[in-house]
């Protein structure tokens, strides 16, 4: 592939070859990935011929042939006569945007809710797979959300700023999975999702909210644009959008892409939260270590909640079992489905403690501390 790259680099010496309008300043003619090749040029017959000849020379030299059934050509602002001539010369089929590449859609317009259906289907499919385990506890569901869903979500937010409706749907899917089994048998949430997304030290479960994670990922992209000026995609941003501005002061223009406008909106949102450019740069700089922005640290700064709960170490001790920890977390917040809470929900009509032969009502405090049976257990443990 190095030979092909050198052939394509020589195109800059041909004054008649015309680069793609958005790639002319950096003279980008191609991008090579592990198994794929993307070629860019102005939509005129001569430029396309030059690209085609480079590929044909590469095929003759190496013996590697392009699979025509897997090749497509995409046009933008090209008249029909030129389209026909180009397609007849190449023998490639005309593709339509968006198309799926490396699991995400390559799109040139606004990213819609429908475009994100593969992401939502992936998350929903993971949940359906795990729901086959009927004995999955709350702690087990929590681990699925943290381990499997975050990876899928993180991959997409690395490439896109997701629409608000999509992040809300991700949070909804996670909330339903945590507290219920499916859409048809969804139970009422024992704790609000906002509180679930608090950090553990602040009384939550440490689940990453999709909307805040989306903002954090956008800030990561903005910070890399600020510091990593040698990267090709950052150079492209500077050449097409920033020019003589920096990423903290530039204003989005009407003709800019939808994705760039979303990045600027996220920047403005973060500036409003932090109180200005200097504060935001200082915060992100503190999260930047070893040439990487620590996304979880950025998330924790923008996540809700402030005070640290006094019972953090009691619940989240290293020797605790996850299942027991989750039950204790619910108990501390008085969210266990004891009979007094079930009566308020209208699930049952009477409330009597079964441990002490019905001499008192079952509440959280009674069940754990005031019940004679519980008292005996506690005394035995203390002895």
Coordinates of C-alpha atoms in Angstrom, one line a residue, residues 181-383:
X181 CA -37.2 -7.4 32.4
X182 CA -38.7 -5.9 29.2
X183 CA -40.9 -3.2 27.9
X184 CA -44.0 -5.2 28.6
X185 CA -43.0 -6.1 32.2
X186 CA -41.3 -2.9 33.2
X187 CA -41.4 -2.3 36.9
X188 CA -41.5 1.1 38.5
X189 CA -38.1 2.6 39.1
X190 CA -37.1 2.2 42.7
X191 CA -34.6 5.2 42.4
X192 CA -34.7 8.0 39.8
X193 CA -32.3 7.6 36.9
X194 CA -30.6 10.9 37.7
X195 CA -29.7 9.6 41.1
X196 CA -28.5 6.3 39.7
X197 CA -26.1 8.3 37.5
X198 CA -24.5 10.0 40.5
X199 CA -21.1 8.9 41.4
X200 CA -20.9 6.3 44.2
X201 CA -19.4 8.8 46.6
X202 CA -22.4 11.0 46.0
X203 CA -25.0 8.3 46.7
X204 CA -25.5 6.9 43.2
X205 CA -24.4 3.7 41.4
X206 CA -21.8 5.3 39.1
X207 CA -23.7 4.6 35.9
X208 CA -22.7 7.0 33.0
X209 CA -25.5 9.1 31.8
X210 CA -25.6 9.0 28.0
X211 CA -26.3 12.8 27.7
X212 CA -23.4 13.8 30.0
X213 CA -21.1 11.2 28.4
X214 CA -22.0 12.7 25.0
X215 CA -21.0 16.2 26.2
X216 CA -17.7 14.9 27.7
X217 CA -16.8 13.1 24.4
X218 CA -17.5 16.4 22.5
X219 CA -15.2 18.3 24.9
X220 CA -12.5 15.6 24.3
X221 CA -12.7 16.3 20.5
X222 CA -12.5 20.1 21.1
X223 CA -9.5 19.7 23.4
X224 CA -7.6 17.6 20.8
X225 CA -8.3 20.2 18.2
X226 CA -6.8 22.7 20.7
X227 CA -3.6 20.7 21.5
X228 CA -3.0 18.1 18.8
X229 CA -2.3 20.3 15.7
X230 CA -0.2 17.6 13.9
X231 CA -3.1 15.2 13.5
X232 CA -4.5 15.1 9.9
X233 CA -8.1 15.5 11.0
X234 CA -7.2 18.4 13.3
X235 CA -5.3 20.1 10.4
X236 CA -8.4 19.6 8.3
X237 CA -10.5 21.4 11.0
X238 CA -8.1 24.3 11.2
X239 CA -8.0 24.6 7.4
X240 CA -11.7 24.5 6.8
X241 CA -13.4 25.9 10.0
X242 CA -10.9 27.7 12.3
X243 CA -8.5 29.4 9.9
X244 CA -7.3 32.4 11.9
X245 CA -9.5 31.6 15.0
X246 CA -9.1 29.2 17.9
X247 CA -11.6 26.5 18.9
X248 CA -12.7 28.5 22.0
X249 CA -13.7 31.7 20.2
X250 CA -14.8 30.6 16.7
X251 CA -18.5 31.0 15.8
X252 CA -20.4 28.5 13.7
X253 CA -21.5 29.7 10.3
X254 CA -24.6 28.8 8.4
X255 CA -22.7 26.9 5.8
X256 CA -20.8 24.8 8.3
X257 CA -21.6 21.1 8.7
X258 CA -24.1 19.9 11.2
X259 CA -21.5 18.0 13.2
X260 CA -19.3 21.1 13.6
X261 CA -22.3 23.2 14.8
X262 CA -23.0 20.5 17.4
X263 CA -19.4 20.7 18.7
X264 CA -19.7 24.4 19.0
X265 CA -23.0 24.0 20.9
X266 CA -21.4 21.6 23.3
X267 CA -18.5 24.0 23.8
X268 CA -21.0 26.9 24.6
X269 CA -22.9 24.6 27.0
X270 CA -19.7 23.7 28.8
X271 CA -18.6 27.4 29.0
X272 CA -22.0 28.3 30.6
X273 CA -21.5 25.5 33.2
X274 CA -17.8 26.3 34.0
X275 CA -18.1 30.1 33.8
X276 CA -15.8 31.0 31.0
X277 CA -13.0 29.9 28.6
X278 CA -10.2 30.1 31.1
X279 CA -12.0 27.9 33.6
X280 CA -12.9 25.3 31.0
X281 CA -9.4 25.2 29.6
X282 CA -8.0 24.8 33.1
X283 CA -10.4 21.9 33.9
X284 CA -9.6 20.1 30.6
X285 CA -5.9 20.7 31.1
X286 CA -6.1 19.0 34.5
X287 CA -7.7 15.9 32.9
X288 CA -5.1 15.7 30.1
X289 CA -2.3 13.2 31.0
X290 CA 0.1 11.3 28.8
X291 CA -1.3 12.8 25.6
X292 CA -4.8 11.6 26.4
X293 CA -7.8 13.3 27.9
X294 CA -9.2 11.1 30.7
X295 CA -12.9 11.0 29.7
X296 CA -14.1 9.6 33.0
X297 CA -12.6 12.5 34.9
X298 CA -14.2 15.0 32.5
X299 CA -17.5 13.2 33.0
X300 CA -17.2 13.3 36.8
X301 CA -16.7 17.1 36.7
X302 CA -19.9 17.7 34.6
X303 CA -22.0 15.0 36.3
X304 CA -24.7 16.1 38.8
X305 CA -24.4 15.9 42.6
X306 CA -21.9 17.6 44.8
X307 CA -21.8 16.4 48.5
X308 CA -20.2 13.0 49.5
X309 CA -22.6 10.7 51.4
X310 CA -21.4 9.5 54.8
X311 CA -22.3 5.9 54.1
X312 CA -20.1 5.5 51.0
X313 CA -17.4 3.3 52.6
X314 CA -20.0 1.2 54.4
X315 CA -21.7 0.1 51.2
X316 CA -18.9 0.0 48.7
X317 CA -16.3 -1.7 50.8
X318 CA -13.9 -4.0 48.9
X319 CA -15.1 -7.2 50.7
X320 CA -18.8 -6.7 50.0
X321 CA -20.7 -8.9 47.6
X322 CA -22.3 -6.9 44.6
X323 CA -25.7 -8.4 45.2
X324 CA -25.6 -7.6 48.9
X325 CA -24.2 -4.1 48.2
X326 CA -27.1 -3.3 45.9
X327 CA -29.7 -4.3 48.5
X328 CA -27.9 -2.3 51.1
X329 CA -27.8 0.7 48.8
X330 CA -31.6 0.5 48.3
X331 CA -32.1 0.1 52.1
X332 CA -30.1 3.1 53.0
X333 CA -32.3 5.2 50.7
X334 CA -35.4 3.5 52.0
X335 CA -36.3 2.2 48.5
X336 CA -36.7 -1.5 49.4
X337 CA -40.1 -2.9 48.5
X338 CA -41.2 -3.5 52.1
X339 CA -44.9 -4.0 52.8
X340 CA -45.5 -0.3 53.8
X341 CA -44.2 0.8 50.4
X342 CA -46.2 -1.9 48.6
X343 CA -49.3 -0.7 50.3
X344 CA -48.7 2.9 49.1
X345 CA -48.4 1.5 45.6
X346 CA -51.6 -0.4 45.9
X347 CA -50.0 -3.7 45.4
X348 CA -51.2 -5.3 48.7
X349 CA -54.0 -4.5 51.1
X350 CA -52.4 -5.3 54.5
X351 CA -49.1 -4.8 56.3
X352 CA -47.9 -7.2 58.9
X353 CA -44.3 -8.3 59.7
X354 CA -43.9 -12.0 59.1
X355 CA -40.8 -12.3 61.2
X356 CA -42.4 -11.3 64.5
X357 CA -45.8 -13.1 64.0
X358 CA -47.7 -10.0 62.8
X359 CA -47.2 -7.9 65.9
X360 CA -46.1 -4.8 64.0
X361 CA -46.1 -3.3 60.5
X362 CA -43.2 -4.1 58.1
X363 CA -41.1 -1.0 57.4
X364 CA -37.4 -0.7 56.6
X365 CA -36.5 0.3 60.1
X366 CA -38.7 -2.3 61.7
X367 CA -37.4 -5.0 59.4
X368 CA -33.7 -4.3 60.1
X369 CA -33.6 -3.0 63.6
X370 CA -36.9 -2.9 65.6
X371 CA -38.2 -6.4 64.9
X372 CA -37.5 -8.8 67.9
X373 CA -36.2 -11.4 65.4
X374 CA -33.8 -8.9 63.8
X375 CA -32.7 -7.7 67.2
X376 CA -31.8 -11.3 68.2
X377 CA -29.8 -11.6 65.0
X378 CA -27.9 -8.4 65.6
X379 CA -27.2 -9.2 69.2
X380 CA -25.8 -12.6 68.2
X381 CA -23.6 -11.0 65.6
X382 CA -22.3 -8.4 68.2
X383 CA -21.6 -11.2 70.7

